[in-house]
CSV table of C-alpha atoms in Angstrom, one decimal:
chain,number,residue,atom,x,y,z
A,26,UNK,CA,-7.9,21.1,3.5
A,27,UNK,CA,-4.6,20.8,5.6
A,28,UNK,CA,-4.1,17.2,4.8
A,29,UNK,CA,-4.6,18.2,1.0
A,30,UNK,CA,-1.5,20.8,1.5
A,31,UNK,CA,0.6,18.2,3.0
A,32,UNK,CA,0.0,15.7,0.0
A,33,UNK,CA,0.6,18.4,-2.7
A,34,UNK,CA,3.8,20.0,-0.7
A,35,UNK,CA,5.4,16.1,-0.5
A,36,UNK,CA,3.9,14.9,-3.9
A,37,UNK,CA,6.5,17.6,-5.7
A,38,UNK,CA,9.8,16.6,-3.4
A,39,UNK,CA,12.3,15.0,-5.5
A,40,UNK,CA,14.2,12.8,-3.0
A,41,UNK,CA,12.7,9.3,-2.4
A,42,UNK,CA,14.3,9.4,1.6
A,43,UNK,CA,11.0,10.1,3.3
A,44,UNK,CA,9.4,6.7,3.0
A,45,UNK,CA,10.7,3.6,3.0
A,46,UNK,CA,8.7,2.2,-0.2
A,47,UNK,CA,10.0,4.4,-2.7
A,48,UNK,CA,13.7,3.7,-3.3
A,49,UNK,CA,13.2,-0.2,-3.7
A,50,UNK,CA,10.2,0.2,-5.8
A,51,UNK,CA,12.0,2.8,-8.2
A,52,UNK,CA,15.2,0.5,-8.2
A,53,UNK,CA,12.4,-1.8,-9.2
A,54,UNK,CA,11.6,0.1,-12.1
A,55,UNK,CA,15.1,1.1,-13.0
A,56,UNK,CA,15.8,-2.6,-13.4
A,57,UNK,CA,12.7,-3.1,-15.6
A,58,UNK,CA,14.4,-0.7,-18.2
A,59,UNK,CA,17.7,-2.3,-17.9
A,60,UNK,CA,16.3,-5.5,-18.5
A,61,UNK,CA,17.7,-7.4,-15.0
A,62,UNK,CA,16.5,-9.9,-13.0
A,63,UNK,CA,13.3,-8.4,-10.9
A,64,UNK,CA,13.8,-10.6,-8.1
A,65,UNK,CA,17.5,-12.0,-8.2
A,66,UNK,CA,19.0,-13.9,-5.3
A,67,UNK,CA,19.7,-13.1,-2.2
A,68,UNK,CA,23.4,-12.4,-3.1
A,69,UNK,CA,22.0,-10.0,-5.2
A,70,UNK,CA,21.2,-7.5,-2.5
A,71,UNK,CA,18.7,-5.4,-4.8
A,72,UNK,CA,15.3,-7.0,-4.8
A,73,UNK,CA,12.6,-6.7,-2.8
A,74,UNK,CA,9.5,-8.4,-1.4
A,75,UNK,CA,6.5,-6.4,-3.0
A,76,UNK,CA,4.3,-8.1,-5.7
A,77,UNK,CA,5.5,-7.1,-9.4
A,78,UNK,CA,2.5,-5.9,-10.6
A,79,UNK,CA,2.5,-2.1,-9.5
A,80,UNK,CA,5.6,-1.3,-11.1
A,81,UNK,CA,5.2,-3.1,-14.5
A,82,UNK,CA,1.7,-1.5,-14.8
A,83,UNK,CA,2.7,1.8,-14.0
A,84,UNK,CA,6.1,1.6,-16.0
A,85,UNK,CA,3.9,0.6,-19.3
A,86,UNK,CA,1.5,3.7,-18.4
A,87,UNK,CA,4.4,6.3,-18.3
A,88,UNK,CA,6.8,4.7,-20.6
A,89,UNK,CA,5.2,6.0,-23.6
A,90,UNK,CA,5.5,9.7,-22.0
A,91,UNK,CA,9.2,9.0,-21.5
A,92,UNK,CA,8.5,9.3,-17.5
A,93,UNK,CA,9.2,5.6,-16.4
A,94,UNK,CA,11.6,6.3,-13.8
A,95,UNK,CA,9.7,9.8,-12.8
A,96,UNK,CA,9.2,9.7,-8.9
A,97,UNK,CA,7.0,12.4,-9.4
A,98,UNK,CA,5.0,10.7,-12.1
A,99,UNK,CA,4.6,7.7,-10.4
A,100,UNK,CA,3.1,9.5,-7.2
A,101,UNK,CA,0.9,11.3,-9.5
A,102,UNK,CA,-0.4,8.1,-10.7
A,103,UNK,CA,-0.9,6.9,-6.9
A,104,UNK,CA,-3.2,9.8,-6.1
A,105,UNK,CA,-5.3,8.6,-9.0
A,106,UNK,CA,-5.6,5.6,-7.8
A,107,UNK,CA,-6.9,6.8,-4.6
A,108,UNK,CA,-9.4,9.5,-6.1
A,109,UNK,CA,-10.6,6.4,-8.3
A,110,UNK,CA,-11.4,4.3,-5.2
A,111,UNK,CA,-13.0,7.0,-3.4
A,112,UNK,CA,-15.4,7.3,-6.7
A,113,UNK,CA,-16.1,3.9,-6.5
A,114,UNK,CA,-16.9,4.1,-2.8
A,115,UNK,CA,-19.1,7.0,-3.2
A,116,UNK,CA,-20.9,5.6,-6.3
A,117,UNK,CA,-21.5,2.1,-4.3
A,118,UNK,CA,-23.0,4.0,-1.1
A,119,UNK,CA,-25.0,6.5,-2.9
A,120,UNK,CA,-27.2,4.1,-4.5
A,121,UNK,CA,-28.8,3.7,-1.1
A,122,UNK,CA,-28.8,7.2,-0.3
A,123,UNK,CA,-30.4,10.7,-0.9
A,124,UNK,CA,-30.2,11.6,-4.5
A,125,UNK,CA,-28.8,15.5,-3.6
A,126,UNK,CA,-25.8,16.7,-4.7
A,127,UNK,CA,-25.2,17.6,-1.0
A,128,UNK,CA,-25.3,13.9,-0.2
A,129,UNK,CA,-22.8,12.8,-2.7
A,130,UNK,CA,-20.5,15.7,-1.9
A,131,UNK,CA,-20.5,15.1,2.1
A,132,UNK,CA,-19.7,11.0,1.0
A,133,UNK,CA,-17.3,11.9,-1.8
A,134,UNK,CA,-15.4,14.3,0.3
A,135,UNK,CA,-15.0,11.8,3.3
A,136,UNK,CA,-14.2,9.1,1.1
A,137,UNK,CA,-11.2,11.2,0.0
A,138,UNK,CA,-10.5,12.3,3.0
A,139,UNK,CA,-10.5,8.5,4.5
A,140,UNK,CA,-8.1,7.7,1.8
A,141,UNK,CA,-5.7,10.3,1.9
A,142,UNK,CA,-5.3,9.5,5.9
A,143,UNK,CA,-2.5,7.1,5.2
A,144,UNK,CA,0.9,8.2,5.6
A,145,UNK,CA,1.7,7.1,2.2
A,146,UNK,CA,-1.2,8.9,0.5
A,147,UNK,CA,1.6,11.4,-1.7
A,148,UNK,CA,4.4,8.6,-1.8
A,149,UNK,CA,5.1,5.4,-4.4
A,150,UNK,CA,3.4,2.3,-2.7
A,151,UNK,CA,1.5,-0.8,-4.1
A,152,UNK,CA,-1.4,-0.1,-1.4
A,153,UNK,CA,-3.2,2.7,-3.7
A,154,UNK,CA,-4.0,0.0,-6.2
A,155,UNK,CA,-4.8,-2.3,-3.3
A,156,UNK,CA,-7.1,0.0,-2.3
A,157,UNK,CA,-8.6,0.7,-5.7
A,158,UNK,CA,-9.3,-3.2,-6.1
A,159,UNK,CA,-10.6,-3.3,-2.4
A,160,UNK,CA,-13.0,-0.2,-3.1
A,161,UNK,CA,-14.1,-2.1,-6.1
A,162,UNK,CA,-14.8,-5.3,-4.0
A,163,UNK,CA,-17.0,-3.1,-1.7
A,164,UNK,CA,-18.8,-1.8,-4.9
A,165,UNK,CA,-19.8,-5.5,-5.9
A,166,UNK,CA,-21.4,-6.4,-2.6
A,167,UNK,CA,-23.2,-2.9,-2.6
A,168,UNK,CA,-24.3,-3.2,-6.1
A,169,UNK,CA,-25.7,-6.7,-6.5
A,170,UNK,CA,-28.2,-8.6,-4.3
A,171,UNK,CA,-27.9,-12.2,-4.0
A,172,UNK,CA,-31.6,-12.6,-5.3
A,173,UNK,CA,-30.6,-10.7,-8.6
A,174,UNK,CA,-29.1,-12.0,-11.6
A,175,UNK,CA,-25.5,-10.7,-12.0
A,176,UNK,CA,-24.1,-9.0,-15.6
A,177,UNK,CA,-21.1,-10.8,-17.1
A,178,UNK,CA,-19.1,-7.8,-16.2
A,179,UNK,CA,-20.2,-8.0,-12.7
A,180,UNK,CA,-19.2,-11.9,-12.8
A,181,UNK,CA,-15.8,-10.5,-14.5
A,182,UNK,CA,-15.1,-8.3,-11.6
A,183,UNK,CA,-16.0,-10.6,-9.0
A,184,UNK,CA,-13.4,-13.3,-10.5
A,185,UNK,CA,-10.8,-10.6,-11.4
A,186,UNK,CA,-10.5,-8.3,-8.5
A,187,UNK,CA,-9.3,-11.0,-5.6
A,188,UNK,CA,-6.4,-11.8,-8.7
A,189,UNK,CA,-5.6,-8.4,-9.5
A,190,UNK,CA,-5.2,-7.7,-5.7
A,191,UNK,CA,-2.8,-10.2,-5.1
A,192,UNK,CA,-0.9,-9.4,-8.0
A,193,UNK,CA,-0.5,-6.3,-6.3
A,194,UNK,CA,0.1,-7.4,-3.1
A,195,UNK,CA,0.0,-10.8,-1.3
A,196,UNK,CA,-2.5,-9.3,1.1
A,197,UNK,CA,-4.6,-8.9,-1.5
A,198,UNK,CA,-5.5,-12.5,-1.4
A,199,UNK,CA,-7.7,-11.4,2.1
A,200,UNK,CA,-10.2,-9.6,-0.7
A,201,UNK,CA,-11.2,-13.0,-2.2
A,202,UNK,CA,-11.9,-14.2,1.5
A,203,UNK,CA,-13.9,-11.6,2.2
A,204,UNK,CA,-16.0,-12.0,-0.8
A,205,UNK,CA,-16.2,-15.6,-0.1
A,206,UNK,CA,-17.4,-14.8,3.8
A,207,UNK,CA,-20.0,-12.3,2.2
A,208,UNK,CA,-21.5,-14.6,-0.1
A,209,UNK,CA,-21.2,-17.7,2.2
A,210,UNK,CA,-23.4,-15.5,4.7
A,211,UNK,CA,-26.0,-15.1,1.8
A,212,UNK,CA,-25.8,-18.7,0.6
A,213,UNK,CA,-24.8,-17.8,-2.6
A,214,UNK,CA,-23.1,-21.1,-4.1
A,215,UNK,CA,-22.8,-20.0,-7.4
A,216,UNK,CA,-20.9,-16.8,-6.7
A,217,UNK,CA,-19.0,-18.7,-4.2
A,218,UNK,CA,-18.1,-21.0,-7.2
A,219,UNK,CA,-16.9,-18.2,-9.2
A,220,UNK,CA,-14.9,-17.0,-6.4
A,221,UNK,CA,-13.2,-20.5,-5.9
A,222,UNK,CA,-12.2,-20.2,-9.5
A,223,UNK,CA,-10.6,-16.7,-8.7
A,224,UNK,CA,-8.8,-18.2,-5.7
A,225,UNK,CA,-7.0,-20.8,-8.1
A,226,UNK,CA,-5.9,-18.1,-10.5
A,227,UNK,CA,-4.5,-16.1,-7.8
A,228,UNK,CA,-2.4,-19.0,-6.3
A,229,UNK,CA,-1.4,-19.5,-9.8
A,230,UNK,CA,-0.3,-15.9,-10.0
A,231,UNK,CA,2.9,-17.0,-7.5
A,232,UNK,CA,4.1,-19.7,-10.0
A,233,UNK,CA,3.8,-17.2,-13.0
A,234,UNK,CA,5.7,-14.9,-11.0
A,235,UNK,CA,8.5,-17.1,-10.2
A,236,UNK,CA,8.8,-18.3,-13.5
A,237,UNK,CA,8.8,-14.8,-15.3
A,238,UNK,CA,10.6,-12.6,-12.6
A,239,UNK,CA,12.9,-15.2,-10.5
A,240,UNK,CA,12.9,-15.9,-7.2
A,241,UNK,CA,9.5,-14.2,-6.2
A,242,UNK,CA,8.4,-17.3,-3.7
A,243,UNK,CA,11.9,-16.8,-2.1
A,244,UNK,CA,11.1,-12.8,-1.0
A,245,UNK,CA,7.6,-12.9,-1.1
A,246,UNK,CA,6.7,-15.9,0.8
A,247,UNK,CA,9.8,-17.3,2.4
A,248,UNK,CA,11.5,-14.2,3.3
A,249,UNK,CA,8.2,-12.6,5.0
A,250,UNK,CA,7.4,-15.9,6.7
A,251,UNK,CA,11.1,-15.8,8.5
A,252,UNK,CA,10.5,-12.5,10.1
A,253,UNK,CA,9.9,-11.8,13.5
A,254,UNK,CA,6.0,-10.8,15.0
A,255,UNK,CA,5.1,-7.8,17.1
A,256,UNK,CA,2.6,-9.3,19.3
A,257,UNK,CA,2.5,-7.0,22.0
A,258,UNK,CA,1.8,-4.2,19.1
A,259,UNK,CA,-0.7,-6.1,17.2
A,260,UNK,CA,-2.7,-6.8,20.1
A,261,UNK,CA,-3.2,-3.1,20.7
A,262,UNK,CA,-4.4,-2.5,17.3
A,263,UNK,CA,-7.7,-2.6,18.6
A,264,UNK,CA,-7.2,0.9,20.1
A,265,UNK,CA,-6.0,2.4,16.7
A,266,UNK,CA,-8.7,5.0,15.1
A,267,UNK,CA,-9.2,2.7,12.0
A,268,UNK,CA,-9.7,-0.9,14.0
A,269,UNK,CA,-12.2,1.6,16.5
A,270,UNK,CA,-14.4,2.9,13.6
A,271,UNK,CA,-14.7,-0.5,12.2
A,272,UNK,CA,-15.8,-2.1,15.7
A,273,UNK,CA,-18.2,1.0,16.1
A,274,UNK,CA,-19.5,0.4,12.8
A,275,UNK,CA,-20.0,-3.4,13.2
A,276,UNK,CA,-22.0,-2.6,16.7
A,277,UNK,CA,-24.1,-0.1,15.0
A,278,UNK,CA,-24.9,-2.6,11.9
A,279,UNK,CA,-25.7,-5.5,14.2
A,280,UNK,CA,-28.3,-3.0,16.1
A,281,UNK,CA,-29.7,-1.3,13.0
A,282,UNK,CA,-30.1,-4.8,11.2
A,283,UNK,CA,-32.5,-6.3,14.3
A,284,UNK,CA,-35.4,-3.5,13.1
A,285,UNK,CA,-34.5,-3.1,9.0
A,286,UNK,CA,-33.5,-6.7,8.2
A,287,UNK,CA,-35.1,-6.3,4.8
A,288,UNK,CA,-33.7,-3.2,4.0
A,289,UNK,CA,-30.9,-3.6,0.9
A,290,UNK,CA,-28.7,-1.0,2.6
A,291,UNK,CA,-28.5,-3.2,5.9
A,292,UNK,CA,-27.8,-6.2,3.9
A,293,UNK,CA,-24.9,-4.7,2.0
A,294,UNK,CA,-23.6,-3.0,5.4
A,295,UNK,CA,-23.1,-6.8,6.4
A,296,UNK,CA,-21.3,-8.0,3.1
A,297,UNK,CA,-19.3,-5.0,3.6
A,298,UNK,CA,-18.2,-5.8,6.9
A,299,UNK,CA,-17.4,-9.4,6.1
A,300,UNK,CA,-15.4,-8.4,3.3
A,301,UNK,CA,-13.6,-6.1,5.6
A,302,UNK,CA,-13.2,-9.3,7.7
A,303,UNK,CA,-11.3,-10.9,5.0
A,304,UNK,CA,-8.8,-8.3,4.1
A,305,UNK,CA,-8.6,-7.4,7.5
A,306,UNK,CA,-7.0,-10.9,8.7
A,307,UNK,CA,-4.3,-10.3,5.9
A,308,UNK,CA,-3.6,-7.1,6.6
A,309,UNK,CA,-3.3,-7.8,10.3
A,310,UNK,CA,-0.7,-10.1,9.5
A,311,UNK,CA,1.2,-7.6,7.8
A,312,UNK,CA,0.9,-5.2,10.3
A,313,UNK,CA,2.2,-8.0,12.8
A,314,UNK,CA,5.3,-8.2,11.1
A,315,UNK,CA,7.9,-6.3,12.8
A,316,UNK,CA,8.2,-3.7,9.9
A,317,UNK,CA,4.7,-3.6,9.9
A,318,UNK,CA,3.1,0.2,9.9
A,319,UNK,CA,-0.5,1.8,10.1
A,320,UNK,CA,-0.9,1.9,6.4
A,321,UNK,CA,-2.0,-1.9,6.8
A,322,UNK,CA,-4.9,-0.9,8.9
A,323,UNK,CA,-6.4,1.5,6.3
A,324,UNK,CA,-8.9,-1.4,5.1
A,325,UNK,CA,-10.5,-1.4,8.7
A,326,UNK,CA,-10.9,2.6,8.2
A,327,UNK,CA,-12.7,2.3,4.7
A,328,UNK,CA,-14.7,-0.8,5.4
A,329,UNK,CA,-16.1,0.9,9.2
A,330,UNK,CA,-17.3,4.1,7.0
A,331,UNK,CA,-19.1,2.3,4.2
A,332,UNK,CA,-20.8,-0.2,6.9
A,333,UNK,CA,-21.7,2.9,9.4
A,334,UNK,CA,-23.1,5.0,6.6
A,335,UNK,CA,-25.0,2.0,5.0
A,336,UNK,CA,-26.4,0.9,8.6
A,337,UNK,CA,-27.6,4.3,9.8
A,338,UNK,CA,-29.3,5.5,5.9
A,339,UNK,CA,-31.0,2.0,5.9
A,340,UNK,CA,-34.3,3.0,7.6
A,341,UNK,CA,-34.5,6.3,5.2
A,342,UNK,CA,-34.6,4.1,1.9
A,343,UNK,CA,-38.0,2.6,2.9
A,344,UNK,CA,-39.4,6.3,2.2
A,345,UNK,CA,-40.4,7.8,-1.1
A,346,UNK,CA,-38.2,11.1,-0.1
A,347,UNK,CA,-35.0,8.9,0.6
A,348,UNK,CA,-33.8,11.9,2.6
A,349,UNK,CA,-30.4,11.2,4.1
A,350,UNK,CA,-30.4,11.2,8.2
A,351,UNK,CA,-28.5,13.7,9.8
A,352,UNK,CA,-27.1,11.0,11.7
A,353,UNK,CA,-25.5,9.8,8.5
A,354,UNK,CA,-23.6,13.7,8.4
A,355,UNK,CA,-22.3,13.1,12.0
A,356,UNK,CA,-21.0,9.9,11.3
A,357,UNK,CA,-19.1,11.2,8.2
A,358,UNK,CA,-17.7,14.1,10.0
A,359,UNK,CA,-16.7,11.9,13.1
A,360,UNK,CA,-15.3,9.3,10.8
A,361,UNK,CA,-13.2,12.1,9.0
A,362,UNK,CA,-11.9,13.4,12.1
A,363,UNK,CA,-11.2,10.1,13.8
A,364,UNK,CA,-9.0,8.7,10.8
A,365,UNK,CA,-7.3,11.7,9.3
A,366,UNK,CA,-4.9,13.0,12.0
A,367,UNK,CA,-3.0,16.4,11.0
A,368,UNK,CA,-0.1,16.4,8.9
A,369,UNK,CA,2.6,19.0,8.5
A,370,UNK,CA,3.2,20.3,5.0
A,371,UNK,CA,6.5,20.2,3.9
A,372,UNK,CA,6.8,24.1,3.0
A,373,UNK,CA,9.5,27.0,3.9
A,374,UNK,CA,12.8,26.3,5.5
A,375,UNK,CA,11.8,22.3,6.1
A,376,UNK,CA,11.3,22.3,2.1
A,377,UNK,CA,14.6,23.8,1.3
A,378,UNK,CA,16.4,21.7,3.7
A,379,UNK,CA,15.1,18.4,2.0
A,380,UNK,CA,15.9,19.7,-1.5
A,381,UNK,CA,19.4,20.6,-0.3
A,382,UNK,CA,19.9,17.4,1.1
A,383,UNK,CA,18.7,15.7,-2.2
A,384,UNK,CA,21.2,18.2,-4.2
A,385,UNK,CA,23.9,17.3,-2.1
A,386,UNK,CA,23.5,13.6,-2.3
A,387,UNK,CA,23.2,13.9,-6.5
A,388,UNK,CA,26.2,16.4,-6.4
A,389,UNK,CA,28.2,13.8,-4.6
A,390,UNK,CA,27.0,10.9,-6.9
A,391,UNK,CA,27.9,12.6,-9.9
A,392,UNK,CA,31.6,13.0,-8.7
A,393,UNK,CA,32.0,9.7,-7.4
A,394,UNK,CA,30.7,8.6,-11.2
A,395,UNK,CA,33.4,10.9,-12.7
A,396,UNK,CA,35.9,9.5,-10.5
A,397,UNK,CA,34.8,5.7,-10.7
A,398,UNK,CA,34.7,5.6,-6.8
A,399,UNK,CA,32.9,2.6,-5.0
A,400,UNK,CA,30.0,4.0,-3.3
A,401,UNK,CA,26.9,2.9,-1.3
A,402,UNK,CA,23.9,5.1,-1.2
A,403,UNK,CA,20.5,4.4,-0.2
A,404,UNK,CA,18.4,7.1,-2.3
A,405,UNK,CA,17.6,5.7,-6.0
A,406,UNK,CA,16.1,9.1,-7.1
A,407,UNK,CA,19.6,10.5,-6.3
A,408,UNK,CA,21.6,7.7,-8.4
A,409,UNK,CA,19.2,8.6,-11.1
A,410,UNK,CA,19.4,12.3,-11.1
A,411,UNK,CA,23.2,11.6,-10.9
A,412,UNK,CA,23.2,9.9,-14.4
A,413,UNK,CA,24.7,6.9,-12.6
A,414,UNK,CA,25.4,4.2,-15.1
A,415,UNK,CA,24.4,0.8,-13.9
A,416,UNK,CA,21.8,-0.5,-11.7
A,417,UNK,CA,22.8,-0.2,-7.9
A,418,UNK,CA,24.0,-3.5,-6.6
A,419,UNK,CA,22.9,-3.1,-3.1
A,420,UNK,CA,19.6,-1.9,-1.9
A,421,UNK,CA,19.4,-0.7,2.2
A,422,UNK,CA,15.5,-2.2,1.9
A,423,UNK,CA,17.0,-5.1,1.0
A,424,UNK,CA,19.5,-5.3,3.7
A,425,UNK,CA,16.8,-4.6,6.3
A,426,UNK,CA,14.7,-7.3,5.0
A,427,UNK,CA,17.3,-10.0,4.9
A,428,UNK,CA,19.0,-8.6,8.6
A,429,UNK,CA,14.8,-9.2,9.9
A,430,UNK,CA,15.5,-12.9,8.7
A,431,UNK,CA,19.0,-13.4,10.1
A,432,UNK,CA,20.1,-14.3,6.5
A,433,UNK,CA,23.7,-14.8,5.7
A,434,UNK,CA,23.8,-12.8,2.7
A,435,UNK,CA,24.3,-9.8,4.6
A,436,UNK,CA,27.6,-10.7,5.9
A,437,UNK,CA,29.3,-9.8,2.9
A,438,UNK,CA,28.3,-6.3,2.6
A,439,UNK,CA,29.0,-6.1,6.5
A,440,UNK,CA,32.6,-7.2,5.6
A,441,UNK,CA,33.1,-4.7,2.9
A,442,UNK,CA,32.2,-1.8,5.0
A,443,UNK,CA,34.9,-3.1,7.9
A,444,UNK,CA,37.2,-3.4,5.2
A,445,UNK,CA,37.0,0.1,4.0
A,446,UNK,CA,35.8,-1.2,0.3
A,447,UNK,CA,33.4,1.6,-0.2
A,448,UNK,CA,34.9,5.0,-0.9
A,449,UNK,CA,32.0,6.6,0.7
A,450,UNK,CA,28.5,6.1,1.9
A,451,UNK,CA,25.2,7.9,2.3
A,452,UNK,CA,22.6,7.1,4.9
A,453,UNK,CA,19.7,8.7,6.8
A,454,UNK,CA,20.6,9.2,10.1
A,455,UNK,CA,18.0,7.2,11.4
A,456,UNK,CA,19.6,4.2,9.9
A,457,UNK,CA,22.7,4.4,12.4
A,458,UNK,CA,20.1,4.5,15.3
A,459,UNK,CA,17.6,2.1,14.2
A,460,UNK,CA,19.4,-0.8,11.9
A,461,UNK,CA,20.5,-3.4,14.0
A,462,UNK,CA,22.9,-4.0,11.0
A,463,UNK,CA,24.3,-0.5,11.1
A,464,UNK,CA,24.5,-0.3,14.9
A,465,UNK,CA,27.0,-3.1,14.6
A,466,UNK,CA,29.2,-1.5,11.7
A,467,UNK,CA,28.9,2.0,13.6
A,468,UNK,CA,32.6,1.5,15.1
A,469,UNK,CA,34.2,0.7,11.7
A,470,UNK,CA,32.2,3.5,10.2
A,471,UNK,CA,33.5,5.8,12.7
A,472,UNK,CA,36.9,4.5,12.4
A,473,UNK,CA,37.1,4.2,8.7
A,474,UNK,CA,35.2,7.0,7.2
A,475,UNK,CA,35.0,10.6,8.1
C-alpha cells in the first residue's frame, strides 16, 4: 500500500527531472512529431542510446487522443504494461496451483508488488515493455510441455517475443538466449530451430533501425561498448535483494526437483530459471556499465519469485485437491518484503516544491522564448509546457553518454559555456556535483553566470 501511494503521487507530477530516462525519451517523442532524425550524428547532441520501439509504439497509441507528448499519459501506459506483465505471470503460475480465489489473489498481489518494486515503476522507461515481453516468455515455458504439440499462436509468440524485446531494449536479446537454454535442456530441437529464426530476425532489426532511423548502431552498440565498467559493483550484485531471491529460488528448485522430477511444476521452475539466466546475463552487462542502475536486476526478482512458487507447489499438484502449501504463502510474503523497499510518497511540502520548481523553469523558458534568448535546459517537459518552438539541440543525457565515452563532440558545448554563448542554463543541482563535464565547467559557470 505505501508503494502504491508512492506510485500514484509520482505518476501525476509534471516534471521529468526525477529520473534520468524521461527527458531524453520525451525529447525523442518530440522529434517524432517534428519529423527530425531519430538518431542524428554525435555532433547533434540530442539523440540517445535507447532502442526506438517504446517511443514509436506509445506515440502511435496516444497520437489519436492528442496525448503523444503528455508525460503523464506515457507514464500511465507504463503502469498498464506492468499490470499486464503481472497478469501474464499470475496466469502462468496459476496453472500449477490451487484454483481458489485466495491463491490467485495472493499470487497476483505479489507479482504486481514485485513489478512495482523498481525505482522506475511510475516513470517513462523501456523496462516496462521489456518486462511484459519477459513475463510473456515465462508464460510460454510454464504453459507448454516439450512433449505436447505447440499451437500456432504459441509458436508465433516463441518467435516474436525475443524480437520484440530486442526492439524495445537491446538487453532483451537475453530472452531469446534464455528460451534457447530452456529448450536445449529439454532437448527440443524443433523449438530451438524456431528460436534460431527469431535470433536472425532480432539481429536484422539493427540493420532496419539503421536504415530507417539513422545512426542507431553508433548510439546503441558502439557508444555503449565504449563506456567503462564498474566491476566492483557488479561483483557485489549477488548481495542485492533480486539476486538473493533468485539464488534462493535456484537452491530450492534444485532440492525439490530431486524428489518431484516428474512434476510439470518442477520442470517449469527449471525452465523459468534458465530463461532468467539468459536475460540475467544481458541485464548484468547493463548493470555493469558505469551508469547502470538497480532496475537492470528486476528480471532476477521476477524469475526467482516464479521459480520459487513453482518448485514449492510441485508436490501438491499430484493430489486431487491441489491445495496450495502454506510454504508458498510464506514464500510470497517473504519475496514481496525482500524486493519491495519502502518509498516515500511525494506529498505535502515536497510535492509543492517539485511543482514550484517546474513552474519556475517553465516561466523562465517562456520569457526566454519571447526574448529569443539562447538557453540550455535539462527538462524537456518544461520546454514543451513553455511552448518552445524548436526541438532543443542539446540534451544533458546525450552529453553524459558522450562524456563517459570520452567523445570529442562534447568539446564544442563546453566551449560555448566558457564563451558565454548561452544567456542562461537550468541544471539539476546534482549535475554540478556528479557530472565530470560540469565539474570542469563549474569555474566558468561561477565566473560568467549569476
